[in-house]
XYZ file of C-alpha atoms in Angstrom:
755
model
C -35.565 29.097 92.126
C -32.562 30.912 93.498
C -31.946 31.392 97.165
C -33.452 34.511 98.712
C -32.843 35.647 102.256
C -33.851 38.902 103.890
C -32.857 39.635 107.477
C -33.866 42.807 109.305
C -34.614 43.983 112.820
C -37.121 46.546 114.022
C -34.643 48.095 116.391
C -31.842 50.342 115.256
C -28.492 48.730 114.669
C -26.011 49.473 117.438
C -22.922 48.151 115.685
C -20.486 50.032 113.516
C -20.638 49.823 109.729
C -17.408 47.878 109.608
C -18.677 45.251 112.031
C -21.928 44.896 110.161
C -20.099 44.514 106.900
C -17.880 41.789 108.334
C -20.861 39.931 109.684
C -22.652 40.314 106.388
C -19.721 38.928 104.431
C -19.288 35.943 106.735
C -23.022 35.199 106.808
C -23.284 35.542 103.051
C -20.418 33.150 102.597
C -21.906 30.574 104.914
C -25.328 30.746 103.270
C -23.956 30.521 99.800
C -21.471 27.754 100.599
C -24.183 25.590 102.163
C -26.840 26.213 99.544
C -24.795 25.893 96.344
C -22.176 23.151 96.485
C -21.094 22.817 92.854
C -17.992 23.014 90.667
C -16.887 26.362 89.148
C -17.069 26.881 85.387
C -16.365 30.660 85.213
C -13.959 33.050 86.929
C -14.474 36.533 88.355
C -11.421 38.538 87.235
C -12.067 42.086 88.354
C -14.435 44.401 90.251
C -14.515 48.151 89.667
C -16.880 51.046 90.140
C -17.696 54.365 88.503
C -19.505 57.282 90.125
C -22.173 58.999 88.036
C -24.223 62.125 88.396
C -26.881 62.596 91.072
C -25.365 59.982 93.401
C -25.614 57.104 90.891
C -22.931 54.406 91.121
C -22.150 51.603 88.616
C -20.307 48.552 89.962
C -18.893 46.343 87.174
C -18.009 42.656 87.556
C -15.721 41.235 84.840
C -15.579 37.468 84.095
C -13.553 35.252 81.804
C -16.681 33.987 80.101
C -20.101 35.431 79.399
C -22.274 35.798 82.463
C -25.217 33.448 82.934
C -28.122 33.780 85.318
C -27.412 35.381 88.693
C -29.412 35.551 91.918
C -29.653 38.657 94.090
C -31.208 39.469 97.457
C -31.259 42.443 99.818
C -31.348 43.132 103.565
C -32.741 46.205 105.290
C -30.699 46.248 108.528
C -27.854 46.460 107.822
C -28.559 47.713 104.272
C -26.768 45.598 101.664
C -27.129 43.826 98.334
C -25.833 40.301 97.733
C -25.321 38.685 94.286
C -24.607 34.982 93.825
C -22.555 33.747 90.833
C -23.046 29.978 90.551
C -20.204 27.819 89.206
C -17.770 30.732 89.452
C -14.299 31.015 90.978
C -13.021 34.178 92.579
C -10.046 35.521 90.710
C -10.279 38.999 92.191
C -7.124 39.704 94.206
C -8.655 42.033 96.789
C -11.293 40.627 99.160
C -12.759 44.070 99.743
C -13.107 47.096 97.448
C -13.793 50.423 99.154
C -16.274 52.565 97.192
C -17.520 55.392 99.445
C -19.582 56.970 96.695
C -23.321 57.466 96.473
C -25.125 54.851 98.504
C -22.280 52.273 98.210
C -19.797 51.830 101.022
C -17.721 48.843 99.871
C -17.832 45.555 97.935
C -16.758 42.232 99.514
C -16.132 39.085 97.442
C -15.909 35.551 98.882
C -15.733 32.084 97.323
C -16.670 28.684 98.670
C -17.579 25.386 97.072
C -17.069 26.607 93.527
C -19.456 29.524 94.040
C -18.757 33.230 94.413
C -20.819 35.834 96.263
C -20.426 39.614 96.058
C -21.813 41.660 98.968
C -22.347 45.407 98.467
C -22.451 47.293 101.774
C -24.664 50.401 101.624
C -24.848 53.589 103.614
C -28.613 53.548 103.174
C -31.230 51.558 101.389
C -31.125 52.142 97.635
C -32.758 50.772 94.532
C -30.688 48.867 91.997
C -30.744 47.336 88.523
C -28.545 44.718 86.898
C -27.592 44.306 83.248
C -25.181 41.967 81.484
C -23.027 42.583 78.430
C -20.983 39.580 77.397
C -18.538 38.828 80.191
C -19.549 41.980 82.121
C -22.251 42.387 84.756
C -23.120 45.933 85.804
C -24.905 46.685 89.077
C -26.352 50.235 88.993
C -27.240 51.807 92.345
C -29.951 54.439 92.303
C -29.862 57.327 94.806
C -33.438 56.634 95.968
C -34.234 54.626 99.060
C -36.722 52.228 97.530
C -35.205 48.859 96.855
C -36.612 48.007 93.444
C -34.992 45.486 91.149
C -35.088 45.428 87.356
C -33.438 43.039 84.978
C -31.728 43.485 81.624
C -30.270 41.013 79.203
C -29.992 37.581 80.764
C -29.817 38.794 84.357
C -32.294 37.170 86.728
C -34.742 39.370 88.697
C -35.144 39.256 92.438
C -36.810 35.896 93.245
C -39.362 37.697 95.421
C -40.800 39.379 92.308
C -41.511 36.179 90.440
C -45.157 35.254 89.801
C -46.343 31.671 90.061
C -49.917 31.494 88.800
C -50.228 27.913 90.043
C -50.483 29.012 93.691
C -54.030 29.619 94.991
C -55.585 30.659 98.288
C -57.387 27.607 99.647
C -58.791 29.108 102.888
C -59.113 32.379 104.813
C -59.586 31.682 108.519
C -59.795 33.725 111.733
C -59.306 32.698 115.374
C -59.252 34.462 118.713
C -56.288 34.039 121.060
C -56.624 33.631 124.823
C -55.010 37.046 125.342
C -57.633 38.794 123.185
C -55.498 38.831 120.028
C -56.866 38.182 116.564
C -55.168 35.574 114.365
C -55.656 35.738 110.592
C -54.645 32.532 108.781
C -54.127 32.230 105.019
C -53.682 28.745 103.594
C -52.440 28.012 100.075
C -52.672 24.919 97.914
C -48.854 24.654 97.811
C -45.700 26.281 99.076
C -44.054 29.293 97.462
C -46.541 32.110 98.175
C -44.895 35.499 98.735
C -46.951 37.533 101.217
C -46.025 41.123 102.072
C -47.528 43.071 104.991
C -48.011 46.831 105.162
C -50.064 49.139 107.352
C -52.085 52.238 106.492
C -53.897 53.838 109.396
C -56.275 51.342 110.992
C -55.998 48.870 108.091
C -53.477 46.135 107.364
C -52.778 45.048 103.780
C -51.450 41.579 102.961
C -50.392 41.429 99.290
C -49.690 38.049 97.669
C -48.633 38.824 94.104
C -48.054 35.239 93.026
C -51.243 33.670 94.393
C -54.707 33.556 92.858
C -57.916 33.973 94.854
C -60.713 31.572 93.854
C -64.247 32.944 93.556
C -65.502 30.946 96.546
C -62.956 32.694 98.807
C -63.891 36.238 97.735
C -66.215 36.928 100.612
C -66.204 39.555 103.312
C -65.844 38.288 106.896
C -67.228 40.306 109.844
C -65.329 39.178 112.972
C -66.476 41.893 115.372
C -68.185 39.329 117.646
C -64.799 37.743 118.467
C -63.937 40.802 120.633
C -60.447 41.326 119.178
C -58.785 44.366 117.587
C -59.735 42.869 114.186
C -63.202 43.848 112.950
C -63.348 42.817 109.285
C -61.519 40.706 106.666
C -61.856 41.601 102.965
C -60.003 39.282 100.530
C -60.036 40.268 96.856
C -58.191 39.729 93.579
C -55.897 42.559 92.554
C -53.467 42.866 89.607
C -53.466 39.136 88.987
C -52.682 38.371 92.643
C -54.487 38.457 95.978
C -54.942 41.253 98.494
C -56.346 40.826 102.009
C -57.483 43.976 103.826
C -57.667 43.589 107.615
C -59.638 46.348 109.379
C -58.667 47.025 113.017
C -59.579 49.324 115.885
C -57.595 50.692 118.793
C -53.853 50.614 119.415
C -52.366 47.379 118.083
C -49.131 45.475 117.584
C -48.622 43.060 114.703
C -46.482 40.023 114.017
C -46.558 37.593 111.119
C -44.887 34.412 110.014
C -45.029 32.171 106.984
C -43.940 28.573 106.850
C -44.854 25.958 104.297
C -48.268 26.675 102.786
C -49.557 28.800 105.675
C -49.308 32.524 106.450
C -50.330 33.733 109.931
C -50.895 37.357 110.954
C -51.420 38.151 114.633
C -52.971 41.443 115.744
C -52.587 42.070 119.471
C -53.847 44.965 121.638
C -50.908 47.200 122.422
C -49.233 46.307 125.690
C -50.045 42.564 125.442
C -47.303 40.259 124.196
C -48.263 38.173 121.134
C -49.079 34.543 121.716
C -46.763 31.778 120.684
C -46.500 31.352 116.926
C -48.022 28.144 115.738
C -49.728 27.505 119.068
C -53.113 25.829 118.863
C -56.101 28.036 119.431
C -57.325 25.772 122.191
C -54.216 26.224 124.315
C -54.977 27.232 127.824
C -52.109 29.646 128.243
C -50.121 31.438 125.607
C -46.359 31.508 125.863
C -44.810 34.944 126.128
C -41.747 36.049 124.213
C -39.403 38.858 125.166
C -36.714 38.776 122.457
C -35.881 41.615 120.111
C -38.251 41.675 117.112
C -36.671 40.544 113.853
C -37.728 39.950 110.270
C -36.502 36.835 108.449
C -37.150 35.821 104.862
C -35.541 32.517 103.875
C -36.016 30.634 100.624
C -34.686 27.049 100.846
C -31.871 27.958 103.278
C -30.049 25.318 105.433
C -31.436 25.060 108.958
C -27.966 25.224 110.493
C -27.410 28.583 108.807
C -30.692 29.924 110.161
C -29.721 28.821 113.665
C -26.422 30.671 113.304
C -28.259 33.876 112.358
C -30.582 33.481 115.339
C -27.523 33.029 117.558
C -26.110 36.312 116.278
C -29.340 38.159 117.003
C -29.830 36.631 120.470
C -26.244 36.548 121.698
C -26.657 32.874 122.599
C -24.259 30.065 121.781
C -26.350 27.635 119.743
C -24.839 24.178 119.322
C -26.543 22.068 116.670
C -26.251 18.294 116.669
C -24.816 16.542 113.612
C -28.286 15.174 112.888
C -29.680 18.693 112.319
C -29.917 18.772 108.545
C -32.169 19.996 105.744
C -33.316 23.297 104.292
C -36.216 25.536 105.289
C -38.380 28.152 103.611
C -39.558 30.620 106.195
C -40.855 34.170 106.390
C -41.172 36.012 109.702
C -42.166 39.659 110.045
C -41.640 41.621 113.264
C -41.350 38.489 115.385
C -39.258 38.203 118.608
C -36.113 36.185 118.007
C -37.045 33.576 120.665
C -40.376 33.135 118.908
C -38.555 32.792 115.570
C -36.349 30.081 117.106
C -39.410 28.141 118.237
C -40.916 28.361 114.755
C -37.725 27.008 113.158
C -37.512 24.158 115.666
C -41.179 23.277 115.265
C -40.981 23.312 111.461
C -38.134 20.746 111.466
C -39.296 18.666 114.479
C -36.379 19.879 116.568
C -36.102 20.674 120.249
C -33.754 22.667 122.470
C -32.196 22.431 125.899
C -30.688 25.544 127.467
C -27.915 25.763 130.024
C -27.072 29.389 130.727
C -26.326 31.053 127.388
C -25.613 27.742 125.643
C -28.462 26.148 123.690
C -28.282 22.585 122.393
C -30.481 21.925 119.348
C -31.224 18.392 118.184
C -34.151 16.312 116.842
C -36.878 15.728 119.389
C -36.372 11.967 119.388
C -32.646 12.369 120.009
C -33.184 14.728 122.953
C -35.861 12.456 124.397
C -33.552 9.438 124.132
C -30.708 11.390 125.734
C -32.823 12.522 128.676
C -34.251 9.068 129.142
C -30.767 7.567 129.225
C -29.602 10.233 131.682
C -32.597 9.647 133.951
C -32.051 5.897 133.836
C -28.396 6.391 134.785
C -29.455 8.603 137.680
C -31.940 6.019 138.905
C -29.377 3.231 138.589
C -26.912 5.245 140.621
C -29.557 6.051 143.214
C -30.529 2.393 143.515
C -26.944 1.583 144.414
C -26.719 4.321 147.034
C -26.645 3.315 150.699
C -29.814 3.904 152.710
C -29.713 6.042 155.849
C -32.235 6.370 158.651
C -33.245 9.571 160.384
C -35.882 10.751 162.840
C -37.584 14.096 162.248
C -39.557 15.631 165.117
C -42.756 17.417 164.112
C -43.714 20.460 166.186
C -46.901 21.967 164.768
C -48.172 19.638 162.061
C -49.426 16.078 162.365
C -46.825 13.379 161.757
C -49.394 10.947 160.370
C -50.663 13.488 157.823
C -47.131 14.298 156.652
C -46.308 10.584 156.378
C -49.406 10.113 154.231
C -48.314 13.018 152.042
C -44.878 11.501 151.532
C -46.046 7.972 150.806
C -49.302 8.455 148.922
C -48.656 6.880 145.524
C -44.877 7.060 145.912
C -44.375 3.509 144.718
C -46.063 2.061 141.654
C -45.208 -1.304 140.119
C -44.434 -1.415 136.410
C -45.050 -4.807 134.846
C -46.173 -7.889 136.760
C -44.872 -10.763 138.840
C -41.284 -10.835 139.893
C -40.319 -8.860 136.851
C -42.052 -5.753 138.087
C -39.933 -2.635 138.494
C -40.622 0.139 140.970
C -40.390 3.691 139.772
C -40.266 6.941 141.667
C -43.501 8.930 141.554
C -43.599 10.680 144.931
C -41.234 12.188 147.479
C -39.548 8.894 148.328
C -37.223 6.838 146.199
C -38.367 3.344 145.176
C -36.425 1.893 148.108
C -37.436 4.553 150.632
C -39.939 4.164 153.450
C -41.488 6.319 156.135
C -43.293 5.601 159.400
C -44.517 7.742 162.275
C -44.903 7.664 166.044
C -48.159 9.202 167.233
C -47.132 9.591 170.860
C -44.034 11.672 170.136
C -45.295 13.081 166.791
C -42.114 11.971 165.027
C -41.342 10.794 161.471
C -38.997 7.851 160.865
C -37.351 8.112 157.415
C -35.279 5.438 155.667
C -33.942 6.487 152.259
C -30.871 7.698 150.428
C -28.986 10.619 151.922
C -30.120 12.920 149.113
C -33.777 12.029 149.563
C -33.578 12.362 153.335
C -32.180 15.859 152.936
C -34.961 16.776 150.501
C -37.607 15.441 152.890
C -36.073 17.383 155.779
C -36.296 20.576 153.749
C -39.881 19.782 152.823
C -40.845 19.127 156.447
C -39.210 22.414 157.485
C -41.597 24.207 155.125
C -44.682 22.274 156.196
C -44.030 22.139 159.959
C -44.791 25.744 160.824
C -47.482 27.334 162.966
C -50.343 28.996 161.182
C -51.997 32.295 161.943
C -55.272 32.264 163.827
C -58.467 34.154 163.194
C -60.886 35.621 165.736
C -64.411 35.568 164.338
C -66.925 37.823 166.068
C -70.568 37.740 165.060
C -73.370 40.022 166.245
C -76.961 38.947 165.690
C -79.457 41.770 166.165
C -83.210 41.095 166.209
C -85.188 44.335 166.463
C -88.968 44.165 167.093
C -91.565 46.947 167.199
C -95.328 46.554 167.764
C -98.330 48.931 167.951
C -101.979 48.183 168.823
C -105.003 50.465 169.269
C -108.595 49.454 170.178
C -111.673 51.604 170.708
C -115.261 50.478 171.567
C -118.305 50.618 173.854
C -120.296 48.160 175.990
C -123.915 48.205 177.213
C -125.405 46.090 179.976
C -128.569 45.546 181.932
C -129.232 43.505 185.044
C -132.111 43.016 187.461
C -134.018 40.491 189.553
C -137.616 40.135 190.707
C -138.099 36.909 192.626
C -137.162 34.152 190.338
C -137.037 36.464 187.304
C -133.536 37.679 186.436
C -132.518 40.189 183.778
C -128.888 40.543 182.618
C -126.747 40.777 179.570
C -126.924 37.074 178.719
C -128.771 33.853 179.431
C -125.610 32.437 180.993
C -125.586 35.238 183.576
C -129.269 34.775 184.313
C -128.783 31.057 184.899
C -125.742 31.727 187.094
C -127.761 34.221 189.174
C -130.647 31.823 189.610
C -128.275 28.973 190.560
C -126.602 31.155 193.178
C -129.972 32.166 194.656
C -131.117 28.538 194.745
C -127.884 27.435 196.430
C -128.199 30.180 199.040
C -131.817 29.236 199.766
C -130.912 25.555 200.165
C -128.015 26.385 202.531
C -130.305 28.603 204.666
C -132.925 25.885 204.786
C -130.404 23.353 206.043
C -129.119 25.842 208.642
C -132.626 26.560 209.951
C -133.325 22.845 210.227
C -130.057 22.171 212.099
C -130.710 25.156 214.394
C -134.183 23.857 215.219
C -132.777 20.448 216.017
C -130.190 22.042 218.295
C -132.810 24.139 220.111
C -134.900 21.022 220.565
C -131.917 19.217 222.054
C -131.777 16.757 219.239
C -128.163 17.706 218.318
C -125.416 18.603 220.776
C -123.631 21.029 218.427
C -124.904 24.424 217.416
C -124.771 24.777 213.596
C -122.584 27.356 211.889
C -124.137 30.014 209.718
C -123.295 29.102 206.099
C -121.388 31.376 203.741
C -123.710 32.592 201.045
C -122.487 33.164 197.500
C -123.196 36.490 195.885
C -124.832 36.555 192.491
C -122.280 37.136 189.683
C -122.893 39.328 186.672
C -119.395 39.019 185.082
C -120.648 39.233 181.511
C -123.344 41.771 181.861
C -121.443 44.240 179.634
C -120.334 41.976 176.814
C -123.186 40.113 175.301
C -123.851 41.858 172.112
C -121.269 44.580 171.573
C -117.906 42.697 171.587
C -116.065 45.400 173.477
C -112.219 45.638 173.627
C -109.980 43.615 175.896
C -110.134 43.578 179.637
C -106.948 45.645 180.010
C -108.441 48.571 178.191
C -108.922 51.883 179.901
C -112.646 52.278 180.540
C -115.221 54.772 181.701
C -118.620 53.465 182.823
C -122.038 54.978 183.486
C -124.780 53.118 185.362
C -128.481 53.788 186.129
C -129.495 51.879 189.214
C -133.091 51.128 189.904
C -134.924 49.186 192.535
C -135.040 46.024 190.493
C -133.193 46.962 187.241
C -129.693 48.301 186.527
C -128.594 49.853 183.171
C -124.789 50.057 182.441
C -122.827 51.844 179.708
C -119.012 51.517 179.393
C -116.580 53.112 176.932
C -113.163 51.429 176.535
C -109.951 52.433 174.693
C -106.633 50.618 174.489
C -103.276 51.588 172.928
C -100.179 49.421 173.308
C -96.651 50.158 171.989
C -93.735 47.814 172.349
C -90.069 47.820 171.305
C -87.573 45.056 171.819
C -84.049 44.222 170.792
C -82.301 40.900 171.110
C -78.524 40.896 170.639
C -76.418 37.751 170.485
C -72.642 38.061 170.279
C -70.943 34.693 169.626
C -67.140 34.695 169.195
C -64.729 31.937 168.315
C -60.993 31.594 167.558
C -59.709 29.049 165.071
C -56.583 28.308 163.065
C -56.248 29.190 159.417
C -58.356 26.857 157.213
C -59.786 25.028 160.237
C -63.531 24.819 160.876
C -64.822 26.164 164.189
C -68.274 25.700 165.712
C -69.803 27.445 168.715
C -73.389 26.928 169.870
C -75.499 27.921 172.855
C -79.131 27.152 173.628
C -81.345 24.317 174.815
C -82.674 20.958 173.790
C -86.449 20.732 173.975
C -87.922 17.414 175.063
C -91.255 16.323 173.653
C -93.326 13.182 173.640
C -94.863 11.371 170.718
C -97.311 8.496 170.984
C -97.518 5.635 168.562
C -100.379 3.152 168.662
C -103.843 3.239 170.213
C -105.099 2.229 173.599
C -103.150 -0.295 175.597
C -100.741 -0.786 172.686
C -99.772 2.885 172.600
C -96.098 3.608 173.101
C -94.766 6.970 174.196
C -91.373 8.129 172.929
C -89.393 11.065 174.256
C -87.371 13.014 171.706
C -85.264 16.155 171.797
C -84.881 19.023 169.389
C -82.289 21.789 169.470
C -83.139 25.459 169.677
C -79.723 27.073 169.725
C -77.600 29.990 168.631
C -74.850 28.539 166.440
C -71.831 29.983 164.579
C -69.959 27.716 162.147
C -67.026 29.222 160.231
C -63.970 28.159 158.195
C -61.558 31.075 157.549
C -58.783 31.219 154.954
C -56.134 33.927 155.171
C -55.148 35.143 151.707
C -51.707 36.302 150.642
C -52.830 39.944 150.658
C -53.807 39.684 154.354
C -57.541 39.375 153.820
C -59.906 36.709 155.081
C -62.117 34.464 152.986
C -64.809 32.841 155.129
C -67.428 30.181 154.612
C -69.796 30.625 157.522
C -73.196 29.660 158.810
C -75.114 31.557 161.496
C -78.267 30.084 163.047
C -80.659 31.508 165.696
C -83.602 29.312 166.741
C -86.464 30.152 169.157
C -89.349 28.174 170.628
C -92.649 29.438 169.192
C -94.944 26.915 170.894
C -96.123 23.313 170.793
C -98.345 21.418 168.411
C -100.584 18.700 169.830
C -100.625 15.429 167.948
C -103.901 13.631 167.186
C -102.746 10.372 168.817
C -101.343 12.078 171.867
C -98.230 13.977 172.729
C -96.939 17.198 171.255
C -94.027 18.530 169.224
C -92.346 21.936 169.491
C -92.742 24.648 166.926
C -89.447 26.489 166.355
C -88.785 29.800 164.651
C -85.592 29.468 162.598
C -83.289 32.246 161.445
C -80.249 31.078 159.481
C -77.625 32.535 157.146
C -75.128 30.443 155.124
C -72.688 32.289 152.867
C -69.090 32.818 151.741
C -67.487 36.248 151.877
C -64.070 37.885 151.338
C -63.333 40.861 153.604
C -60.363 42.808 154.916
C -58.773 42.124 158.262
C -60.808 43.844 161.013
C -63.582 44.912 158.640
C -67.225 44.433 159.639
C -69.678 43.251 157.033
C -73.421 42.544 157.084
C -73.726 39.015 155.760
C -77.519 38.706 156.006
C -80.713 40.554 156.848
C -84.442 39.812 157.024
C -87.116 42.513 157.372
C -90.685 41.612 158.284
C -93.674 43.990 158.466
C -97.254 43.065 159.368
C -100.218 45.490 159.505
C -103.814 44.562 160.442
C -107.095 46.516 161.003
C -110.200 44.979 162.617
C -113.798 46.221 162.865
C -116.399 44.519 165.092
C -119.998 45.843 165.290
C -123.578 45.034 166.173
C -125.601 44.310 163.046
C -127.821 47.192 161.947
C -127.087 49.284 165.043
C -123.378 49.586 164.161
C -124.272 50.985 160.732
C -126.305 53.942 162.059
C -124.428 57.184 161.265
C -122.994 58.800 164.346
C -124.893 56.606 166.815
C -123.328 53.500 165.264
C -119.960 54.301 166.913
C -121.498 53.183 170.209
C -122.195 49.757 168.777
C -118.888 48.873 167.168
C -115.233 48.347 168.046
C -112.159 49.248 165.946
C -108.696 47.762 166.261
C -105.394 48.420 164.443
C -102.208 46.344 164.877
C -98.742 46.665 163.256
C -95.661 44.554 163.906
C -92.102 45.093 162.607
C -89.186 42.688 162.936
C -85.682 42.921 161.503
C -82.795 40.436 161.651
C -79.223 41.577 160.932
C -76.047 39.474 161.141
C -72.704 41.296 161.454
C -69.367 39.462 161.143
C -65.887 40.799 161.936
C -62.719 38.693 161.416
C -59.433 39.633 163.029
C -56.149 37.939 162.136
C -54.053 36.956 165.140
C -50.426 36.799 164.011
C -48.321 33.895 165.221
C -44.536 34.158 165.220
C -42.959 31.969 162.551
C -46.298 31.231 160.889
C -46.568 30.614 157.188
C -49.507 30.771 154.864
């Protein structure tokens, strides 16, 4: 197959026609000279042209012998046609023939290696045909813009139009890129497939005229679930070849490349740079390219020639090592030039190293060996350098922590025994050492002068004050209670000798006991008084204090009236020996309370701070029984605590991990074996939050609501309509409690601080 190369760019050409023509001639010569080294067997004698009607131009090439097969290719930017004459010498005296008619500007002829190439510079893209007649070859330029090629006689058609029925599509695959792009991959059973991309509206068409599509690959693929601009893939057989229709949605950008037996089409949402060509789908981060988009189509072209073309497009000076050899078949469509360079290097296992605008290209193994040798030379030189000692005073940081940072893993032994070799893997060289003085907070460095300078620069970055953060928390506990009770009490009391009537048996017994005690005390007094009057005792007895009968529960026995603090109105009927009492009671209690705690603490950036206030409650627990019992005193905290670790972000906000705790004593629980333990009400919030400097945020809240209604009544009597209200008591209670935690961070700037 003859060599075919198409080079175009998506941006308009900024060079003059003359400059483009010169570049085209030189490039054509280089490509041809490298691709066709052979001896000449024919001679080009003359080149002439004739202008026809309607803008048609015939360019005639005259040879000494009949013309054999020729190879032709075209480029879009700049527009030109190139024809290769293998085994032909250039006998044409003029290197350039000015035409200036129709679409033709001029014809340039160059020879190298026994081969001759004719380059026709065009004013615009134009179709052409070739025909041969003996020792004459006629190139006819059509006035149209479509670049179609036809053949006549023994002339060879454009290699891109050839059909190879042996090529088949082996797989149609789809992958999603990390940037949301869709990647369509066509794989063929062998190299040589000619894929052409075109766009119509929201559909992309990939036509492969020389590849067959097996029946098992003719299936529609719905890729909507991948969340890319690509929604559907529809491969089908068409006109003896294969056509793939890619349906898209939204604004998109496309790029495609073909190398070996694989064709890749990337569809990217507009505004997002395409991912690196050939990059694995599992890559964590796609490389971005910024070069000018270009289109390359190479058929078995030397790699060194391709690198030269990339250099012309990029403006870089590409230096290829002598070991860069071989040819490459490659097709890139609308691909940035730096991406195209990576594809070429990857296809031939090459690598690059850039220094300014000079790029060195060589095989990967050669570059790796060169860098290894250079690094070894650097290490050898460093090992011979004289060590210097220096003390570095630390102002704000901790010298021990910095020493640990510098030495952690800095020396690792390679090999074993005396043959081990130290290598540099930290901030110190293999011969370097560091120590610290805690008292003066000073580092002691012993290393090469270069390393000491690097460590000094590193310490200057680390040894800086950090900003501080004032954390203010407000804990608000709001309580509200309401209680209402309404009821009535009846009572009766009376006494007749030793017969007592009251509201309960307990009261009756208490009354009788009091009367009996009073009678006994009076009896003793009368006896002592009689003894005194009879002169039996020298001291006159004292009249005893008599206890009054108590009827404390007269009005409570059967009616379960409200509490003692209730407002009451009573009505009594007093008789000679019997009293009847009636009491109505009502109670309403309302209470509101608010507890506010305001802990505040200042801490450095990324340093934990804790503030707590409260009490430790002592309690006793008993273990064992009887004489073997042992009492143990323990303590439990009931405190208000604020624990916080702030981190100041680069955008001057504060990220905090904080815990707020508010404990209260609720009472004590008695243990069966003896002793008691406290019962503590706990309120705690643990969270992480990102807020602006000086902003107040509610980091937690608990709302409690309790409502209760009670009804107490005398059986049967409390159920009597109307009258039953006198024999029952109603109560209604409601309690509300709400806990809110407010946090406000404020950044306190420190001069010279770094974050």
